[in-house]
Tab-separated table of C-alpha atoms in Angstrom:
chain	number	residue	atom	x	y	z
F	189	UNK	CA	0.000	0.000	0.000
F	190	UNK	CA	1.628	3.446	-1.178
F	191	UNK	CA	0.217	6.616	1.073
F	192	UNK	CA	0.810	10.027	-0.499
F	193	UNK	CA	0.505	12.946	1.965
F	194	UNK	CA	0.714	16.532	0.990
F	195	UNK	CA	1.837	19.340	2.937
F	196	UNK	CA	0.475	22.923	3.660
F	197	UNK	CA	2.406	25.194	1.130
F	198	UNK	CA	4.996	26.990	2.413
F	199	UNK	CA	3.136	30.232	3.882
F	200	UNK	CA	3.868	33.627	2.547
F	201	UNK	CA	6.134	36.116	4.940
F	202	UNK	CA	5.094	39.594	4.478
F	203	UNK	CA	7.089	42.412	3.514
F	204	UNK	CA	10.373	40.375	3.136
F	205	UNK	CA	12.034	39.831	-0.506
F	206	UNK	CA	11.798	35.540	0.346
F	207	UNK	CA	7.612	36.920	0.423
F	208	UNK	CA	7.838	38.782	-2.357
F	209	UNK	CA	9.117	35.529	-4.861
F	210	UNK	CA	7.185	33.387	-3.673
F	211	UNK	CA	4.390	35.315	-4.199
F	212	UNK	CA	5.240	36.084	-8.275
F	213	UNK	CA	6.089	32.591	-8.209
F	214	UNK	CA	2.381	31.574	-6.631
F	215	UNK	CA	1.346	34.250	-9.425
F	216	UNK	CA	3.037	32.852	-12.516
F	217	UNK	CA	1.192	29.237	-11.459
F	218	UNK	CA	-2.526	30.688	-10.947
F	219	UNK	CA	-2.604	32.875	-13.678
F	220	UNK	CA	-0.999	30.175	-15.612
F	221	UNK	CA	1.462	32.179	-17.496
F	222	UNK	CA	3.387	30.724	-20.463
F	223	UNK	CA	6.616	31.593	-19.130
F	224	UNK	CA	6.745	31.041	-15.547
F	225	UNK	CA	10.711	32.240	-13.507
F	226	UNK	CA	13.064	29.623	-12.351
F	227	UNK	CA	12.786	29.357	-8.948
F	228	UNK	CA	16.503	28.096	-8.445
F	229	UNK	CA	17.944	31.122	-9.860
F	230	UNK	CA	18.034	34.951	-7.676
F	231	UNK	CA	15.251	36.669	-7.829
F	232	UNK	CA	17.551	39.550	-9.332
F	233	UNK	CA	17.777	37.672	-12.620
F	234	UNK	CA	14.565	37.010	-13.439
F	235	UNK	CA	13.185	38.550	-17.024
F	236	UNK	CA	10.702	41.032	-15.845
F	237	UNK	CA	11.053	42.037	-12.177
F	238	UNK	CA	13.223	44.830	-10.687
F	239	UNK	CA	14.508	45.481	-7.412
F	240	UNK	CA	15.236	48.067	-5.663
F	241	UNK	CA	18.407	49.465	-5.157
F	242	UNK	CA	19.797	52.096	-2.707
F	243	UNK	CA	20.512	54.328	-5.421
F	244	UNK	CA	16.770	54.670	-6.792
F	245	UNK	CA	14.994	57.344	-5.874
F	246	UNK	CA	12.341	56.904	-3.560
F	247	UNK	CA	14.023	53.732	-2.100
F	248	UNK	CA	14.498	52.989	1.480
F	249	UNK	CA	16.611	50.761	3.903
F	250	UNK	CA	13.278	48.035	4.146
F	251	UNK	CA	12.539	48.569	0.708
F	252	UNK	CA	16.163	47.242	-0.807
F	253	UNK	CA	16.092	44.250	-2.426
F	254	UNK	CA	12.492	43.593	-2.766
F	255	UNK	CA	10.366	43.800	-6.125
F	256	UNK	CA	9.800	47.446	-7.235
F	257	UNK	CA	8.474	46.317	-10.591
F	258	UNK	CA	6.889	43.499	-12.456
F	259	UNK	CA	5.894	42.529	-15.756
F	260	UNK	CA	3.554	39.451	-16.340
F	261	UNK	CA	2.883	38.103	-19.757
F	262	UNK	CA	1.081	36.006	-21.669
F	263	UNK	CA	-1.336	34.162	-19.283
F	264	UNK	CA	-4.739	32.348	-19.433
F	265	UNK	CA	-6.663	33.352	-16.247
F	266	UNK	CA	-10.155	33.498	-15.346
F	267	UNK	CA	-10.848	35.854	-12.192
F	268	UNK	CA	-9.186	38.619	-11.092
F	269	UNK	CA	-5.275	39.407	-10.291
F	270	UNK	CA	-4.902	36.501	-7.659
F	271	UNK	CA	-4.645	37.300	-3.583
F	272	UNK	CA	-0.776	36.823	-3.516
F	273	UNK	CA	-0.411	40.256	-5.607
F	274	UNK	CA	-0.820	41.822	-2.488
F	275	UNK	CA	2.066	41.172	-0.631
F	276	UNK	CA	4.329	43.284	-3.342
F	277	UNK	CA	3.893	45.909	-1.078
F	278	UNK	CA	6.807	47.419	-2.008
F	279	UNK	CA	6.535	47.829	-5.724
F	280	UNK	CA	5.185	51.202	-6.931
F	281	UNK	CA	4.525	49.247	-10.465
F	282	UNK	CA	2.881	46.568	-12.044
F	283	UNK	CA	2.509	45.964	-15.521
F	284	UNK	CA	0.143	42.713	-16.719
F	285	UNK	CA	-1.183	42.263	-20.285
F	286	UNK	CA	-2.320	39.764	-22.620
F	287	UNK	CA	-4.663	37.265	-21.153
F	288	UNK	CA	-5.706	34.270	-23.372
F	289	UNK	CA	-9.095	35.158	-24.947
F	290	UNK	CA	-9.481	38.091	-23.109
F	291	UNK	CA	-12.682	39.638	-25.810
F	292	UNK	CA	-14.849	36.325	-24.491
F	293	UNK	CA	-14.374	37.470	-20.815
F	294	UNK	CA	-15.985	39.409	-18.392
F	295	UNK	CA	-13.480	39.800	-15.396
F	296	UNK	CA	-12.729	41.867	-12.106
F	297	UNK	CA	-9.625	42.909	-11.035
F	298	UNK	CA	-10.433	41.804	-7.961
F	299	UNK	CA	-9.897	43.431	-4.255
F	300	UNK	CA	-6.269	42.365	-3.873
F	301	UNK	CA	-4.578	44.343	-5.915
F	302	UNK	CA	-6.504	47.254	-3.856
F	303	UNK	CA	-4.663	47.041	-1.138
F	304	UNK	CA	-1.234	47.912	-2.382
F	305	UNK	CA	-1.679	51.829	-1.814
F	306	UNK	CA	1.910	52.341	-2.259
F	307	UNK	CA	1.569	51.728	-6.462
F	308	UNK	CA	2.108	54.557	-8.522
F	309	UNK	CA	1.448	52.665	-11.964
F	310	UNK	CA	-0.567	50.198	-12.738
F	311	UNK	CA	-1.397	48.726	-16.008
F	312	UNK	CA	-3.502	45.622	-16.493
F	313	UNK	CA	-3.980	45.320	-20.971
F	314	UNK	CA	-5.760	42.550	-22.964
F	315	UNK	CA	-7.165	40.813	-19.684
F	316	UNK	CA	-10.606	40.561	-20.301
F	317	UNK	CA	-11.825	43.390	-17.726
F	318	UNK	CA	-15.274	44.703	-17.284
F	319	UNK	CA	-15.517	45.447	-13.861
F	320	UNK	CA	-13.352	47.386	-11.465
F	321	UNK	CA	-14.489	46.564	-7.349
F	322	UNK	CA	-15.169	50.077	-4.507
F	323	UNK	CA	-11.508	49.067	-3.156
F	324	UNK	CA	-10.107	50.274	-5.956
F	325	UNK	CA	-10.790	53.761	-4.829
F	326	UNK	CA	-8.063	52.755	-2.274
F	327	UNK	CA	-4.981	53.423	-4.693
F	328	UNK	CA	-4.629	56.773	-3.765
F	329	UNK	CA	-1.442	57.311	-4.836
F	330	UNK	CA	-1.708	56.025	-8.652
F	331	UNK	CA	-0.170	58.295	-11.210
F	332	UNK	CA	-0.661	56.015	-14.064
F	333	UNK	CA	-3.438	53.958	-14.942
F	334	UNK	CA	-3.821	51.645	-18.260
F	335	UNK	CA	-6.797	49.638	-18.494
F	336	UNK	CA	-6.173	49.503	-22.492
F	337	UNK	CA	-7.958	46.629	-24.629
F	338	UNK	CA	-10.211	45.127	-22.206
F	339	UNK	CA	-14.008	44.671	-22.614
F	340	UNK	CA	-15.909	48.072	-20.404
F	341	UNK	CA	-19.058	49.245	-21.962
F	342	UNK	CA	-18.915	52.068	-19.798
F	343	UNK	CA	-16.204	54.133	-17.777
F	344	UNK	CA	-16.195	52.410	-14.774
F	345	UNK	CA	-17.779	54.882	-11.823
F	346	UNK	CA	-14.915	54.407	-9.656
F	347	UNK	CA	-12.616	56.783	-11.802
F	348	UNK	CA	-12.911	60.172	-10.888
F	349	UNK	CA	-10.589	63.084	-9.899
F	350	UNK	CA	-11.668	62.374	-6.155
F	351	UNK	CA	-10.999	58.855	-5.788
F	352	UNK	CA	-7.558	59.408	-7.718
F	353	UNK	CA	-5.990	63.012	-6.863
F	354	UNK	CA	-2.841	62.473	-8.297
F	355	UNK	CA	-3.765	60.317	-11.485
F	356	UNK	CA	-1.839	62.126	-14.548
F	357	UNK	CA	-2.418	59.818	-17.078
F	358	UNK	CA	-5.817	57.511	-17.987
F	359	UNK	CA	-5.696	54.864	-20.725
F	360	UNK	CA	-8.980	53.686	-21.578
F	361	UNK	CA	-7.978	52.737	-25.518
F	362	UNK	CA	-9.259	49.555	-27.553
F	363	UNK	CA	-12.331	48.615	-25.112
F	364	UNK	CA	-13.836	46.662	-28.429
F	365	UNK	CA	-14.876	43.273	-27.944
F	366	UNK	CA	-15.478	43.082	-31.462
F	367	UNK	CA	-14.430	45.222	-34.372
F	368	UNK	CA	-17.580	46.514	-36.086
F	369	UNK	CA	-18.254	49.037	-38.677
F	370	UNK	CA	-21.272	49.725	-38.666
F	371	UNK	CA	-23.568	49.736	-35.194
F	372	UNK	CA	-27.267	49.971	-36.429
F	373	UNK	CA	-26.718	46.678	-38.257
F	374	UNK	CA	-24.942	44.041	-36.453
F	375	UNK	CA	-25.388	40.900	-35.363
F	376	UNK	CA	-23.388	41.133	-32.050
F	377	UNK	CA	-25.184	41.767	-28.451
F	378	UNK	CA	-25.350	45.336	-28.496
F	379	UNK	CA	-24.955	45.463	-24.421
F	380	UNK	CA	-22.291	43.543	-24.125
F	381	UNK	CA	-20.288	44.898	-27.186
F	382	UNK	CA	-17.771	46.642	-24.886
F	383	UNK	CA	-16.147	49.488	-26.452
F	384	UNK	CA	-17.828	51.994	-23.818
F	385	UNK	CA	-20.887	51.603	-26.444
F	386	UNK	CA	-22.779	52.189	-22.954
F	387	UNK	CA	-21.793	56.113	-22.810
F	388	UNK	CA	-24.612	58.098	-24.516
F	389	UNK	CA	-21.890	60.187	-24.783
F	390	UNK	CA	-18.144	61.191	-23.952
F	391	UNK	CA	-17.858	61.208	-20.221
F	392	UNK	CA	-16.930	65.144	-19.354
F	393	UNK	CA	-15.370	64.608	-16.299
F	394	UNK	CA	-12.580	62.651	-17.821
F	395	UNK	CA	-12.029	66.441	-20.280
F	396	UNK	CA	-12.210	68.218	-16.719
F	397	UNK	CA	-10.022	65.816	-14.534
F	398	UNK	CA	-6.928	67.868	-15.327
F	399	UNK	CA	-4.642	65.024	-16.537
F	400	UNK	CA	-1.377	65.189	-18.617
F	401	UNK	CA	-2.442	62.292	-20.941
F	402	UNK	CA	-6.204	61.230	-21.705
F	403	UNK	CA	-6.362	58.155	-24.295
F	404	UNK	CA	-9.305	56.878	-25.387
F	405	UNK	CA	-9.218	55.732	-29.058
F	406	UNK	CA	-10.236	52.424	-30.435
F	407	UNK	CA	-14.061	52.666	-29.081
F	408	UNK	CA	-17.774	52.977	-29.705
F	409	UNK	CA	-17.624	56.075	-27.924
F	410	UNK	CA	-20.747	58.557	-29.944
F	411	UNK	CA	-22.580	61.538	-30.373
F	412	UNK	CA	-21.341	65.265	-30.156
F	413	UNK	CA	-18.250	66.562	-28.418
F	414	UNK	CA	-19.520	69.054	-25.361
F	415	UNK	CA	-19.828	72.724	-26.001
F	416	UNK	CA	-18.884	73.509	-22.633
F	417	UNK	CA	-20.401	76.823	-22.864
F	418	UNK	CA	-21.238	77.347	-19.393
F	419	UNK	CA	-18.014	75.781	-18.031
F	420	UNK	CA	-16.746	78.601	-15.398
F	421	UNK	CA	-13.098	78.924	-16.107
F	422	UNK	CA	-12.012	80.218	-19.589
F	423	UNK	CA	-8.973	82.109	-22.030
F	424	UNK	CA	-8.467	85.644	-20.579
F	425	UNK	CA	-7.485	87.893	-23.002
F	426	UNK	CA	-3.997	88.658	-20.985
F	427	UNK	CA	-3.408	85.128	-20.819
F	428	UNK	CA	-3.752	84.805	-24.834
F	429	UNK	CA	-1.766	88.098	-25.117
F	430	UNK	CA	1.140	87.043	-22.719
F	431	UNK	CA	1.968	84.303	-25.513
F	432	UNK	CA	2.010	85.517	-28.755
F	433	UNK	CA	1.779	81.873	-30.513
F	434	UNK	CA	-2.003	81.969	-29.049
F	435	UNK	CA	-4.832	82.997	-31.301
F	436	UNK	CA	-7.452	85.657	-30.411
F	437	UNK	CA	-10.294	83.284	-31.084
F	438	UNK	CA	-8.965	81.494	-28.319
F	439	UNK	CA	-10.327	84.364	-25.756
F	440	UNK	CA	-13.105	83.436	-23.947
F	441	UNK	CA	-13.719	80.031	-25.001
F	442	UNK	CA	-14.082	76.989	-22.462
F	443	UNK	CA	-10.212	76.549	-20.313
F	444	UNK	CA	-10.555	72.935	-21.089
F	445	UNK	CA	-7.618	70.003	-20.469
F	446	UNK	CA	-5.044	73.367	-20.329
F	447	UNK	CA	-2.254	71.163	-19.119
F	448	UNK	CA	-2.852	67.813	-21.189
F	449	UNK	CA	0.019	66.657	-23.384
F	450	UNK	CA	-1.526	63.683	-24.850
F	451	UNK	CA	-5.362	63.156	-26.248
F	452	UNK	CA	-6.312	60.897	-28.702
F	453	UNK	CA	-9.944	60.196	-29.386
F	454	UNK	CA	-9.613	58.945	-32.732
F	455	UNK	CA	-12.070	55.717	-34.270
F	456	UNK	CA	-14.238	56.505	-32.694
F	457	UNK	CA	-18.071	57.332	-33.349
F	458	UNK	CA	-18.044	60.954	-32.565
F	459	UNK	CA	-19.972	63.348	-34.845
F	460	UNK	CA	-21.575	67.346	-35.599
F	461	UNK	CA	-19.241	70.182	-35.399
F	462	UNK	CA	-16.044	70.490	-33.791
F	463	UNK	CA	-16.393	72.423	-30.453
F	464	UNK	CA	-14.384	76.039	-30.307
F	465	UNK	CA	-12.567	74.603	-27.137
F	466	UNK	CA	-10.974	71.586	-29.393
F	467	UNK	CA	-10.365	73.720	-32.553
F	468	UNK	CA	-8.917	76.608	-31.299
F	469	UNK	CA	-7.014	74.721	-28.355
F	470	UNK	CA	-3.300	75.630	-27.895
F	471	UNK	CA	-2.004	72.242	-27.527
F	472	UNK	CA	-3.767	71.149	-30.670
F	473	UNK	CA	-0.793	70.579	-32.939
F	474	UNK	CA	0.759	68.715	-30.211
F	475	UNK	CA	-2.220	66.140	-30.290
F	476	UNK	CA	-1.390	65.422	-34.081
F	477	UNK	CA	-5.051	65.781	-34.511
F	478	UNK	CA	-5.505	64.287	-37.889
F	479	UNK	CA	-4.054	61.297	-36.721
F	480	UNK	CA	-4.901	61.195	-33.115
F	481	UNK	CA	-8.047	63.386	-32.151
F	482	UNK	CA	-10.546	63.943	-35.731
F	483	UNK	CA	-10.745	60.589	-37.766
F	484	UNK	CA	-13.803	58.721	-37.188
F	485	UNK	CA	-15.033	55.568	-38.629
F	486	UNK	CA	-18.361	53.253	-39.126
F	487	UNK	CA	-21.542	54.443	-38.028
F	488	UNK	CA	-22.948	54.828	-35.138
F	489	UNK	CA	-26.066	52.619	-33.993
């Protein structure tokens, strides 16, 4: 008679750098990544992951030799970013993308990955996303978020300027499940579509958020641009005078995204006239806007 017995797996030490591989390790394995790291090799050589180092800025005597950033890809999962993501509590970054299938799946990021309030950027691509939980509001300190080519049919609620006062840069891009031309005749399940198809219209607080970079091409997003004639703040005339690259039409129009770098809205669904605020804005020509803000394609439903 043979008797097999297995163990309890070896338990997870927080905020140590042993905790911190065994938990990408634990990762790799649930999320059933293609290319999983060789546990009898350092940690420090592993494709992917970096440490910190004394010499980074921002790094501190506990911090030294645990993961600051990871990058997982190629997987086939089928929930959320799995509970051992949150004992990187050290890394300020963490970059997944590419899930197996991800336009036939309706996921949620899940609550672990809330709890790491330290991350600055986060990107999670080509998962399968449709959901983000209330915890997420818990990432205070994000600067970057990319939730690029994943399956929302509407902004999630969650992401506003109050939950995330120091967000700089949003990427909502590529939210198609499906490519489709044209909207009032398809085949395809016109609520679950993805491609923020949901939005009667462009959300306006993402325009008034205040961020450096706003990306949100690829989508089903429709109607008119807003006028924003009764938005409060607008181009003084000494403001437009005190730079003499600014045109005069510019005076009194809407003050809107003053400070963004980056916006790209193009293929979309958008239609009517271009608002003043957009064609007279002074960081047009850095938008490349006949590449990255006018062209539209299909119809909308």
């Amino acid at each position: 008679m043979l008797s097999v017995r297995q163990e309890a797996a070896e338990p997870i030490v927080p905020n140590t750098r042993a905790g911190d591989s065994l938990s990408l390790l634990n990762i790799a394995n649930t999320m059933q990544c293609w290319t999983i790291w060789d546990s009898s090799t350092p940690m420090d050589t592993w494709n992917g992951v970096t440490l910190w180092e004394e010499r980074m800025e921002g790094c501190t005597p506990d911090k030294v030799g645990r993961v600051k950033r990871v990058e997982i890809f190629l997987c086939n999962s089928f929930e959320g970013l799995p509970y051992e993501v949150q004992y990187l509590t050290a890394a300020d970054e963490i970059y997944v993308f590419s899930n197996e299938n991800s336009m036939l799946k309706s996921l949620n990021i899940g609550e672990h990955v809330c709890k790491l309030e330290n991350l600055k950027r986060l990107t999670v691509g080509a998962f399968g996303l449709t959901e983000l939980p209330e915890e997420f509001a818990n990432l205070k300190n994000l600067e970057y978020l990319d939730l690029g080519s994943n399956n929302f049919q509407r902004v999630p609620a969650i992401l506003t300027k109050e939950n995330f006062p120091n967000l700089r840069a949003l990427v909502l891009n590529a939210q198609q499940r499906h490519a489709v031309s044209d909207l009032s005749n398809t085949v395809h399940d016109m609520e679950s579509l993805g491609g923020l198809l949901g939005e009667e219209r462009i959300p306006e607080h993402l325009l008034t958020w205040g961020l450096d970079t706003l990306v949100l091409s690829v989508n089903y997003l429709h109607g008119a641009l807003p006028t924003f004639e009764d938005y409060p703040e607008k181009w003084s005339e000494a403001e437009v005078m005190a730079a003499d690259t600014l045109p005069v039409e510019l005076i009194g129009t809407p003050k809107i995204m003053p400070t963004t770098k980056t916006f790209r809205i193009n293929h979309n669904r958008f239609s009517g006239e271009v608002p003043q605020w957009l064609l007279m804005h002074p960081m047009l020509d850095w938008w490349v806007p006949f590449s990255l803000v006018f062209p539209q394609e299909g119809r909308a439903a």
